[in-house]
CSV table of C-alpha atoms and ligand atoms in Angstrom, one decimal:
chain,number,residue,atom,x,y,z
A,1,MET,CA,-26.6,-3.6,-9.7
A,2,ILE,CA,-23.2,-1.9,-9.8
A,3,GLN,CA,-21.6,-2.4,-13.2
A,4,PRO,CA,-18.0,-3.6,-12.8
A,5,HIS,CA,-15.5,-1.5,-14.7
A,6,TRP,CA,-13.3,-4.2,-16.4
A,7,ARG,CA,-11.2,-3.1,-19.4
A,8,LEU,CA,-8.1,-5.3,-19.3
A,9,GLU,CA,-7.4,-4.6,-23.0
A,10,GLN,CA,-7.0,-0.9,-22.2
A,11,LEU,CA,-4.3,-1.6,-19.6
A,12,GLU,CA,-0.6,-1.6,-20.1
A,13,THR,CA,1.4,-3.8,-17.8
A,14,PHE,CA,4.0,-1.7,-15.9
A,15,ILE,CA,5.4,-4.2,-13.4
A,16,THR,CA,4.9,-7.8,-14.2
A,17,GLU,CA,3.8,-10.5,-11.8
A,18,GLU,CA,7.3,-12.1,-12.0
A,19,GLN,CA,9.0,-8.8,-11.1
A,20,ILE,CA,6.7,-8.2,-8.2
A,21,GLN,CA,7.1,-11.8,-6.8
A,22,GLN,CA,10.9,-11.5,-7.0
A,23,ARG,CA,11.0,-8.2,-5.3
A,24,VAL,CA,8.5,-9.2,-2.6
A,25,ALA,CA,10.7,-12.3,-1.9
A,26,GLU,CA,13.8,-10.0,-1.5
A,27,LEU,CA,11.9,-7.7,0.8
A,28,GLY,CA,10.7,-10.6,2.9
A,29,ALA,CA,14.3,-12.0,3.2
A,30,GLN,CA,15.7,-8.6,4.2
A,31,ILE,CA,13.0,-8.0,6.8
A,32,SER,CA,13.5,-11.5,8.2
A,33,GLU,CA,17.2,-10.8,8.6
A,34,ASP,CA,16.7,-7.3,10.1
A,35,TYR,CA,14.2,-8.4,12.7
A,36,ARG,CA,15.7,-11.8,13.7
A,37,GLY,CA,15.3,-12.4,17.4
A,38,LYS,CA,12.9,-9.4,17.7
A,39,ASP,CA,9.2,-9.2,18.3
A,40,LEU,CA,7.7,-8.1,15.0
A,41,LEU,CA,4.2,-6.8,14.4
A,42,LEU,CA,3.1,-6.0,10.8
A,43,VAL,CA,0.5,-3.2,10.6
A,44,ALA,CA,-1.2,-3.2,7.2
A,45,ILE,CA,-3.2,-0.2,6.0
A,46,LEU,CA,-6.4,-1.3,4.4
A,47,LYS,CA,-7.4,-1.9,1.8
A,48,GLY,CA,-4.7,-1.5,-0.8
A,49,SER,CA,-2.0,-3.3,1.1
A,50,VAL,CA,-3.8,-6.6,1.6
A,51,VAL,CA,-2.4,-8.4,-1.6
A,52,PHE,CA,1.1,-7.2,-0.8
A,53,LEU,CA,0.8,-8.2,2.8
A,54,ALA,CA,-0.4,-11.7,2.0
A,55,ASP,CA,2.6,-12.3,-0.2
A,56,LEU,CA,5.1,-10.5,1.9
A,57,MET,CA,4.3,-12.3,5.2
A,58,ARG,CA,4.8,-15.7,3.5
A,59,HIS,CA,8.3,-14.6,2.7
A,60,ILE,CA,9.0,-13.5,6.2
A,61,THR,CA,10.5,-16.5,7.9
A,62,ILE,CA,10.6,-15.3,11.5
A,63,PRO,CA,7.7,-15.3,13.9
A,64,HIS,CA,5.5,-12.2,13.6
A,65,SER,CA,1.9,-11.1,14.1
A,66,VAL,CA,-0.4,-8.9,12.0
A,67,ASP,CA,-2.9,-6.2,12.7
A,68,PHE,CA,-4.8,-3.8,10.5
A,69,MET,CA,-5.8,-0.1,10.3
A,70,ALA,CA,-8.1,1.6,7.9
A,71,THR,CA,-7.9,5.3,7.0
A,72,SER,CA,-9.8,7.7,4.8
A,73,SER,CA,-9.1,11.2,3.8
A,74,TYR,CA,-11.8,13.8,4.2
A,75,GLY,CA,-11.2,14.9,0.6
A,76,ALA,CA,-8.3,16.3,-1.5
A,77,ALA,CA,-8.2,19.7,0.3
A,78,THR,CA,-8.1,18.3,3.8
A,79,ARG,CA,-5.8,15.5,2.8
A,80,SER,CA,-3.2,18.0,1.6
A,81,ALA,CA,-3.6,19.7,5.0
A,82,GLY,CA,-2.5,16.4,6.5
A,83,ILE,CA,-5.8,15.4,8.1
A,84,VAL,CA,-6.6,11.7,7.9
A,85,ARG,CA,-9.6,10.0,9.4
A,86,ILE,CA,-9.1,6.7,11.2
A,87,LEU,CA,-11.9,4.3,10.2
A,88,LYS,CA,-10.4,1.3,12.1
A,89,ASP,CA,-7.8,1.4,14.7
A,90,LEU,CA,-5.5,-1.4,15.8
A,91,ASP,CA,-6.9,-4.2,17.9
A,92,ILE,CA,-3.8,-4.6,20.1
A,93,PRO,CA,-1.4,-2.2,21.9
A,94,ILE,CA,2.0,-1.6,20.3
A,95,LEU,CA,3.9,-0.4,23.4
A,96,ASP,CA,7.5,-1.8,23.2
A,97,ARG,CA,6.8,-3.8,20.1
A,98,ASN,CA,8.7,-3.5,16.8
A,99,VAL,CA,6.1,-2.2,14.4
A,100,LEU,CA,6.5,-2.4,10.6
A,101,ILE,CA,3.8,-0.4,8.7
A,102,VAL,CA,2.8,-2.2,5.4
A,103,GLU,CA,1.6,0.1,2.6
A,104,ASP,CA,0.8,-0.5,-1.1
A,105,ILE,CA,1.8,3.0,-2.2
A,106,VAL,CA,3.1,6.3,-0.7
A,107,ASP,CA,1.9,9.2,-2.8
A,108,THR,CA,1.7,12.7,-1.2
A,109,GLY,CA,2.9,11.1,2.1
A,110,HIS,CA,0.1,12.6,4.2
A,111,THR,CA,-1.5,9.3,5.2
A,112,LEU,CA,1.8,7.8,6.3
A,113,ASN,CA,3.0,11.0,8.0
A,114,TYR,CA,-0.2,11.1,10.1
A,115,LEU,CA,-0.1,7.4,10.9
A,116,ARG,CA,3.6,7.6,11.9
A,117,ARG,CA,2.9,10.4,14.3
A,118,MET,CA,-0.1,8.6,15.8
A,119,LEU,CA,1.7,5.3,16.3
A,120,LEU,CA,4.9,6.9,17.6
A,121,SER,CA,2.8,8.5,20.4
A,122,ARG,CA,2.0,4.9,21.6
A,123,GLU,CA,5.7,4.3,22.2
A,124,PRO,CA,6.6,1.2,20.1
A,125,ALA,CA,10.1,-0.2,20.5
A,126,SER,CA,10.6,0.8,16.8
A,127,LEU,CA,8.6,2.0,13.9
A,128,ARG,CA,9.5,1.4,10.3
A,129,VAL,CA,7.7,1.4,6.9
A,130,VAL,CA,7.6,-1.0,4.0
A,131,THR,CA,5.8,0.1,0.8
A,132,LEU,CA,5.5,-1.8,-2.4
A,133,LEU,CA,5.4,1.4,-4.5
A,134,ASP,CA,6.9,4.8,-4.0
A,135,LYS,CA,5.4,7.6,-6.1
A,136,ARG,CA,8.1,10.0,-5.0
A,137,ALA,CA,7.3,12.7,-7.7
A,138,ARG,CA,4.1,13.5,-5.9
A,139,ARG,CA,5.5,13.8,-2.4
A,140,GLU,CA,4.2,16.8,-0.4
A,141,VAL,CA,5.5,15.8,3.0
A,142,ASP,CA,8.8,14.1,3.7
A,143,VAL,CA,8.3,10.6,5.3
A,144,PRO,CA,11.1,8.1,5.9
A,145,LEU,CA,10.7,4.8,4.0
A,146,ASP,CA,12.7,1.9,5.2
A,147,TYR,CA,11.9,-0.7,2.5
A,148,VAL,CA,10.7,0.1,-1.0
A,149,GLY,CA,9.6,-2.3,-3.7
A,150,PHE,CA,9.6,-0.1,-6.7
A,151,GLU,CA,9.6,3.6,-7.5
A,152,VAL,CA,6.8,4.6,-9.9
A,153,PRO,CA,6.3,7.7,-12.0
A,154,ASN,CA,3.4,10.2,-11.5
A,155,ALA,CA,0.9,8.0,-13.3
A,156,PHE,CA,-2.3,6.3,-12.3
A,157,VAL,CA,-1.4,2.8,-11.3
A,158,ILE,CA,-3.7,-0.1,-10.5
A,159,GLY,CA,-3.6,-3.8,-9.7
A,160,TYR,CA,-2.0,-5.9,-7.0
A,161,GLY,CA,-4.2,-4.3,-4.4
A,162,LEU,CA,-4.5,-0.8,-6.0
A,163,ASP,CA,-8.0,0.0,-7.3
A,164,TYR,CA,-9.9,2.0,-9.8
A,165,ALA,CA,-13.4,2.6,-8.4
A,166,GLU,CA,-12.8,-0.4,-6.1
A,167,PHE,CA,-12.1,-2.8,-9.0
A,168,TYR,CA,-8.9,-4.3,-10.3
A,169,ARG,CA,-7.3,-5.0,-6.9
A,170,ASN,CA,-7.1,-8.7,-7.8
A,171,LEU,CA,-4.8,-8.2,-10.9
A,172,PRO,CA,-1.5,-10.0,-10.1
A,173,TYR,CA,0.5,-7.2,-11.9
A,174,ILE,CA,0.7,-3.4,-11.8
A,175,ALA,CA,-0.8,-1.7,-14.8
A,176,ILE,CA,-1.2,1.9,-16.2
A,177,PRO,CA,-4.4,2.7,-18.1
A,178,LYS,CA,-4.2,3.4,-21.8
A,179,GLU,CA,-6.3,6.0,-23.6
A,180,GLY,CA,-10.0,5.2,-23.4
A,181,PHE,CA,-9.8,3.3,-20.1
A,182,PHE,CA,-11.7,6.1,-18.2
A,183,ASP,CA,-14.2,6.8,-21.0
A,184,GLU,CA,-17.9,6.5,-20.3
A,185,PRO,CA,-19.4,3.3,-21.8
A,186,PRO,CA,-21.3,3.8,-25.1
A,187,GLU,CA,-25.1,4.1,-24.7
A,188,GLU,CA,-27.0,0.8,-25.3
B,201,PRP,C1,-3.8,4.9,-0.7
B,201,PRP,C2,-2.6,4.1,-0.1
B,201,PRP,C3,-2.2,4.9,1.0
B,201,PRP,C4,-2.6,6.4,0.6
B,201,PRP,C5,-1.4,7.1,0.1
B,201,PRP,O1,-5.0,4.5,0.0
B,201,PRP,O2,-3.0,2.8,0.3
B,201,PRP,O3,-2.8,4.6,2.2
B,201,PRP,O4,-3.6,6.2,-0.4
B,201,PRP,O5,-1.7,8.4,-0.3
B,201,PRP,P1,-1.0,9.6,0.3
B,201,PRP,O6,0.5,9.3,0.3
B,201,PRP,O7,-1.3,10.7,-0.8
B,201,PRP,O8,-1.6,10.0,1.6
B,201,PRP,P2,-6.5,4.9,-0.4
B,201,PRP,O9,-6.9,6.1,0.3
B,201,PRP,O10,-6.5,5.0,-1.9
B,201,PRP,O11,-7.4,3.7,0.1
B,201,PRP,P3,-7.4,2.1,-0.3
B,201,PRP,O12,-6.0,1.6,0.1
B,201,PRP,O13,-8.5,1.5,0.5
B,201,PRP,O14,-7.6,2.0,-1.8
């Protein structure tokens, strides 16, 4: 059995649940205003964005639909070369639709840069991006961000969709690991 890594006492809260909920409500209100009377399609990038998407869409008060994409990099070297693998493509065409990409975090920018170019080639009516977190200090390629929740420093952040070894996505807040968090467990 896979042993879950679960060290909540070695985490420092960086953005509280209240701060996130307030900001997500603001983003939802702004998006509702900007897309009023338009056909809106949210495209969420799995898996990190699911928690943000679930909250954000409940604050979007205009009719909209949702679709998903999944990506994976081939590894650090190829990612920095801008090569992204599509594990799951959209289910529906986006021609003439107003597409809003939903991301949890933009780091180097390579994933988003690749996705934007790919989706633009399908000729949507418009293409914008909302990201909960912007780790601007790490950017390697310039990508336009239309809606940003919070800027974060160049630190490892987890929670609210973001994982460490696939765990911690369910935390309702964003945290930064303290010393010892990544240590190997002591021998039994
Ligand atoms: C994260 C995030 C973005 C990407 C950003 O996904 O959700 O898609 O990395 O990194 P970049 O700006 O350096 O390209 P990740 O590959 O960790 O997958 P996950 O969402 O399934 O955890």
